[in-house]
Short mmCIF file of C-alpha atoms and ligand atoms in Angstrom, two decimals:
data_model
loop_
_atom_site.label_atom_id
_atom_site.label_comp_id
_atom_site.label_asym_id
_atom_site.label_seq_id
_atom_site.Cartn_x
_atom_site.Cartn_y
_atom_site.Cartn_z
CA UNK A 1 -17.11 -18.38 -32.84
CA UNK A 2 -15.04 -15.12 -33.25
CA UNK A 3 -13.44 -13.75 -30.18
CA UNK A 4 -12.42 -10.26 -30.37
CA UNK A 5 -8.87 -9.64 -29.05
CA UNK A 6 -9.60 -7.06 -26.25
CA UNK A 7 -7.20 -4.31 -25.13
CA UNK A 8 -8.60 -4.75 -21.69
CA UNK A 9 -5.64 -7.28 -20.96
CA UNK A 10 -3.16 -7.95 -18.68
CA UNK A 11 -0.46 -5.52 -19.83
CA UNK A 12 0.82 -3.46 -16.93
CA UNK A 13 4.07 -1.93 -18.26
CA UNK A 14 5.96 -2.41 -15.17
CA UNK A 15 8.98 -0.27 -14.39
CA UNK A 16 12.09 -1.88 -14.96
CA UNK A 17 13.38 -2.22 -11.43
CA UNK A 18 10.46 -4.57 -10.80
CA UNK A 19 12.24 -7.20 -12.01
CA UNK A 20 15.35 -6.96 -9.87
CA UNK A 21 13.24 -6.39 -6.76
CA UNK A 22 11.38 -9.48 -7.54
CA UNK A 23 14.57 -11.51 -7.82
CA UNK A 24 16.18 -10.17 -4.42
CA UNK A 25 12.61 -10.99 -2.65
CA UNK A 26 12.91 -14.56 -3.91
CA UNK A 27 16.57 -14.67 -2.68
CA UNK A 28 15.74 -14.03 0.85
CA UNK A 29 12.39 -15.88 0.74
CA UNK A 30 10.09 -12.77 0.83
CA UNK A 31 6.69 -13.98 -0.62
CA UNK A 32 4.37 -11.37 0.38
CA UNK A 33 5.37 -8.51 -2.16
CA UNK A 34 2.32 -6.69 -3.74
CA UNK A 35 1.41 -8.50 -7.22
CA UNK A 36 1.65 -6.54 -10.59
CA UNK A 37 -2.10 -5.64 -10.65
CA UNK A 38 -2.03 -3.90 -7.42
CA UNK A 39 1.42 -2.04 -8.16
CA UNK A 40 -0.18 -0.75 -11.30
CA UNK A 41 -3.22 0.48 -9.39
CA UNK A 42 -1.15 2.14 -6.79
CA UNK A 43 0.92 3.94 -9.58
CA UNK A 44 -2.14 5.26 -11.25
CA UNK A 45 -3.45 6.21 -7.53
CA UNK A 46 -0.10 7.97 -6.77
CA UNK A 47 -0.21 9.99 -9.86
CA UNK A 48 -3.66 11.47 -8.68
CA UNK A 49 -1.20 13.73 -5.87
CA UNK A 50 1.24 15.96 -7.66
CA UNK A 51 3.09 17.45 -4.97
CA UNK A 52 1.56 15.24 -2.39
CA UNK A 53 2.96 13.45 0.99
CA UNK A 54 2.65 9.93 0.37
CA UNK A 55 2.94 6.88 3.15
CA UNK A 56 3.45 3.19 2.88
CA UNK A 57 3.30 1.39 5.80
CA UNK A 58 5.23 -2.01 5.28
CA UNK A 59 8.14 -1.49 2.76
CA UNK A 60 8.78 -5.11 2.48
CA UNK A 61 11.47 -5.33 -0.34
CA UNK A 62 10.18 -2.25 -2.15
CA UNK A 63 7.60 -3.54 -4.58
CA UNK A 64 4.96 -0.95 -3.92
CA UNK A 65 7.57 1.61 -3.19
CA UNK A 66 8.71 1.06 -6.77
CA UNK A 67 5.29 1.52 -8.20
CA UNK A 68 4.54 4.46 -6.08
CA UNK A 69 7.53 6.44 -7.16
CA UNK A 70 6.86 5.51 -10.85
CA UNK A 71 3.33 7.43 -10.20
CA UNK A 72 4.41 10.43 -8.29
CA UNK A 73 5.77 13.64 -9.85
CA UNK A 74 8.97 15.23 -9.04
CA UNK A 75 7.54 17.27 -6.14
CA UNK A 76 5.72 14.53 -4.29
CA UNK A 77 7.34 12.89 -1.30
CA UNK A 78 7.06 9.35 0.10
CA UNK A 79 7.72 7.87 3.23
CA UNK A 80 7.95 3.88 3.56
CA UNK A 81 8.31 2.41 6.87
CA UNK A 82 9.18 -1.31 7.76
CA UNK A 83 10.51 -2.93 10.94
CA UNK A 84 12.49 -5.25 9.31
CA UNK A 85 16.00 -3.88 8.44
CA UNK A 86 16.84 -6.50 6.03
CA UNK A 87 13.61 -6.19 4.12
CA UNK A 88 13.90 -2.44 4.07
CA UNK A 89 17.74 -2.82 2.92
CA UNK A 90 16.76 -4.70 -0.22
CA UNK A 91 14.14 -1.80 -1.09
CA UNK A 92 16.88 0.78 -0.29
CA UNK A 93 19.69 -1.04 -2.18
CA UNK A 94 17.30 -0.36 -5.45
CA UNK A 95 15.39 2.64 -4.64
CA UNK A 96 17.35 4.98 -2.16
CA UNK A 97 19.08 7.08 -5.04
CA UNK A 98 15.68 8.53 -5.51
CA UNK A 99 15.31 11.77 -3.68
CA UNK A 100 11.77 11.69 -3.41
CA UNK A 101 11.92 8.67 -0.97
CA UNK A 102 12.57 8.66 2.80
CA UNK A 103 12.87 4.97 4.19
CA UNK A 104 11.80 4.58 8.00
CA UNK A 105 13.01 1.61 9.68
CA UNK A 106 11.35 1.07 12.94
CA UNK A 107 7.95 -0.16 13.92
CA UNK A 108 4.59 1.28 12.24
CA UNK A 109 2.83 1.98 15.40
CA UNK A 110 5.49 4.50 16.70
CA UNK A 111 6.02 6.01 13.40
CA UNK A 112 1.95 6.69 13.13
CA UNK A 113 1.92 8.03 16.72
CA UNK A 114 4.53 10.47 15.88
CA UNK A 115 2.93 12.22 12.87
CA UNK A 116 0.32 15.24 12.88
CA UNK A 117 -3.19 14.74 11.80
CA UNK A 118 -4.56 15.45 8.58
CA UNK A 119 -0.88 15.14 6.89
CA UNK A 120 -0.67 12.55 4.26
CA UNK A 121 -2.34 12.69 0.72
CA UNK A 122 -2.12 9.01 0.03
CA UNK A 123 -1.62 6.35 2.32
CA UNK A 124 -1.00 2.43 1.56
CA UNK A 125 -1.54 0.53 4.73
CA UNK A 126 0.34 -2.89 3.93
CA UNK A 127 1.17 -4.03 7.31
CA UNK A 128 -0.37 -4.65 10.54
CA UNK A 129 -0.43 -1.07 12.20
CA UNK A 130 -2.59 1.30 9.85
CA UNK A 131 -4.90 -1.49 8.90
CA UNK A 132 -5.44 -4.27 11.65
CA UNK A 133 -4.70 -2.07 14.66
CA UNK A 134 -4.11 1.51 14.87
CA UNK A 135 -6.56 2.22 12.19
CA UNK A 136 -8.44 5.39 13.71
CA UNK A 137 -4.87 6.78 14.20
CA UNK A 138 -4.05 6.06 10.89
CA UNK A 139 -7.14 7.25 9.15
CA UNK A 140 -6.84 10.66 10.97
CA UNK A 141 -3.65 11.09 9.25
CA UNK A 142 -5.35 11.43 6.09
CA UNK A 143 -5.96 15.05 4.62
CA UNK A 144 -9.57 15.79 3.26
CA UNK A 145 -9.42 14.06 -0.16
CA UNK A 146 -6.84 11.79 0.57
CA UNK A 147 -6.74 8.24 -0.36
CA UNK A 148 -6.48 5.17 1.95
CA UNK A 149 -5.51 1.95 0.05
CA UNK A 150 -5.47 -1.65 1.67
CA UNK A 151 -4.79 -5.09 -0.27
CA UNK A 152 -4.52 -8.81 0.70
CA UNK A 153 -7.98 -9.18 1.88
CA UNK A 154 -9.07 -12.10 0.00
CA UNK A 155 -8.13 -15.41 1.31
CA UNK A 156 -4.22 -15.67 1.15
CA UNK A 157 -2.50 -18.33 -0.91
CA UNK A 158 -0.78 -19.62 2.18
CA UNK A 159 -3.61 -19.23 4.83
CA UNK A 160 -2.93 -17.00 7.86
CA UNK A 161 -4.71 -18.02 11.06
CA UNK A 162 -7.33 -15.57 11.66
CA UNK A 163 -7.16 -13.60 8.57
CA UNK A 164 -10.83 -14.05 7.03
CA UNK A 165 -12.39 -12.63 10.62
CA UNK A 166 -9.65 -9.90 10.92
CA UNK A 167 -10.55 -8.79 7.48
CA UNK A 168 -14.52 -9.03 7.92
CA UNK A 169 -13.85 -6.86 10.99
CA UNK A 170 -11.81 -4.32 9.23
CA UNK A 171 -14.57 -4.08 6.35
CA UNK A 172 -17.09 -3.44 8.47
CA UNK A 173 -15.44 -0.81 10.55
CA UNK A 174 -14.59 0.97 7.44
CA UNK A 175 -17.87 0.86 6.04
CA UNK A 176 -19.53 2.34 9.26
CA UNK A 177 -17.56 5.20 9.15
CA UNK A 178 -19.12 8.09 7.69
CA UNK A 179 -15.87 10.08 6.98
CA UNK A 180 -14.94 7.90 4.17
CA UNK A 181 -16.15 6.88 0.54
CA UNK A 182 -14.79 3.17 0.24
CA UNK A 183 -14.98 0.97 -2.81
CA UNK A 184 -14.44 -2.78 -2.60
CA UNK A 185 -12.41 -4.26 -5.18
CA UNK A 186 -12.75 -8.27 -5.49
CA UNK A 187 -9.74 -7.97 -7.75
CA UNK A 188 -6.36 -9.01 -7.51
CA UNK A 189 -5.49 -9.69 -4.06
CA UNK A 190 -8.74 -7.96 -2.75
CA UNK A 191 -8.46 -4.47 -2.17
CA UNK A 192 -10.23 -1.13 -0.76
CA UNK A 193 -9.69 2.14 -1.87
CA UNK A 194 -11.08 4.91 0.55
CA UNK A 195 -11.16 8.30 -0.02
CA UNK A 196 -11.68 10.67 3.07
CA UNK A 197 -14.28 13.15 2.64
CA UNK A 198 -13.90 16.64 2.70
CA UNK A 199 -17.09 17.23 4.76
CA UNK A 200 -18.71 13.96 6.55
C1 SAM B 1 2.89 -7.36 3.23
S1 SAM B 1 4.62 -6.75 3.47
C2 SAM B 1 4.83 -5.43 2.56
C3 SAM B 1 4.83 -5.47 1.02
C4 SAM B 1 5.07 -4.26 0.27
N1 SAM B 1 4.31 -3.06 0.75
C5 SAM B 1 5.09 -4.48 -1.01
O1 SAM B 1 4.12 -3.70 -1.92
O2 SAM B 1 5.65 -5.47 -1.81
C6 SAM B 1 4.40 -6.25 5.08
C7 SAM B 1 5.78 -5.81 5.70
O3 SAM B 1 5.28 -5.37 7.23
C8 SAM B 1 6.35 -5.50 7.87
N2 SAM B 1 6.13 -5.18 9.36
C9 SAM B 1 5.43 -6.25 10.11
N3 SAM B 1 4.88 -5.76 11.11
C10 SAM B 1 5.47 -4.38 11.07
C11 SAM B 1 5.24 -3.25 11.97
N4 SAM B 1 4.46 -3.53 13.33
N5 SAM B 1 5.62 -2.11 11.73
C12 SAM B 1 6.62 -1.91 10.77
N6 SAM B 1 6.37 -2.71 9.58
C13 SAM B 1 5.94 -4.12 9.92
C14 SAM B 1 6.98 -6.89 7.55
O4 SAM B 1 8.57 -6.72 7.85
C15 SAM B 1 6.87 -6.55 5.85
O5 SAM B 1 7.71 -6.25 5.49
#
């Protein structure tokens, strides 16, 4: 049997800083960074928003942040939010030299409530507020045509109490909205990409 070598392989061409972030996250036992395929997807989607305003809810140690920054152009701006100062400080150590990113250390819920409606072109919701609660408020922050991305929808390597039920509820809620076009990706950690419809 001859097996053709496919270029559809797992080469993701990660930005160099990813390795440093991985190492720093490991040193503080932070095990919930976005994986490489998700990072690559974030970079690709972020690149569709030149001059855009992007938001990441849940900075962690900066893995998603680094990939998004690798995707956006010089005029786009990213705000990333985390309530944990220690994790955010790790991300800032590697990424705060980039003038396009602003680090907000504080509760995601308060941040969401402080933002004007239809403000963002891209939201990666990778923590509780914006995903499992304060969903309506977060979706209201999307401009028409903006992207809303969530990951970790498949069962987790380390089981989290109630995760499956929360995810099922979230997917049903998103499917019932008539202002979004959603695509479910049974890939990587399990993702949904939603686009805010210009007319619902
Ligand atoms: C899954 S991690 C984020 C991973 C990161 N986006 C990445 O790509 O590697 C979730 C983060 O949410 C933060 N977090 C938990 N509850 C929060 C809240 N209420 N507001 C803001 N951040 C929160 C945690 O400190 C943690 O760093």
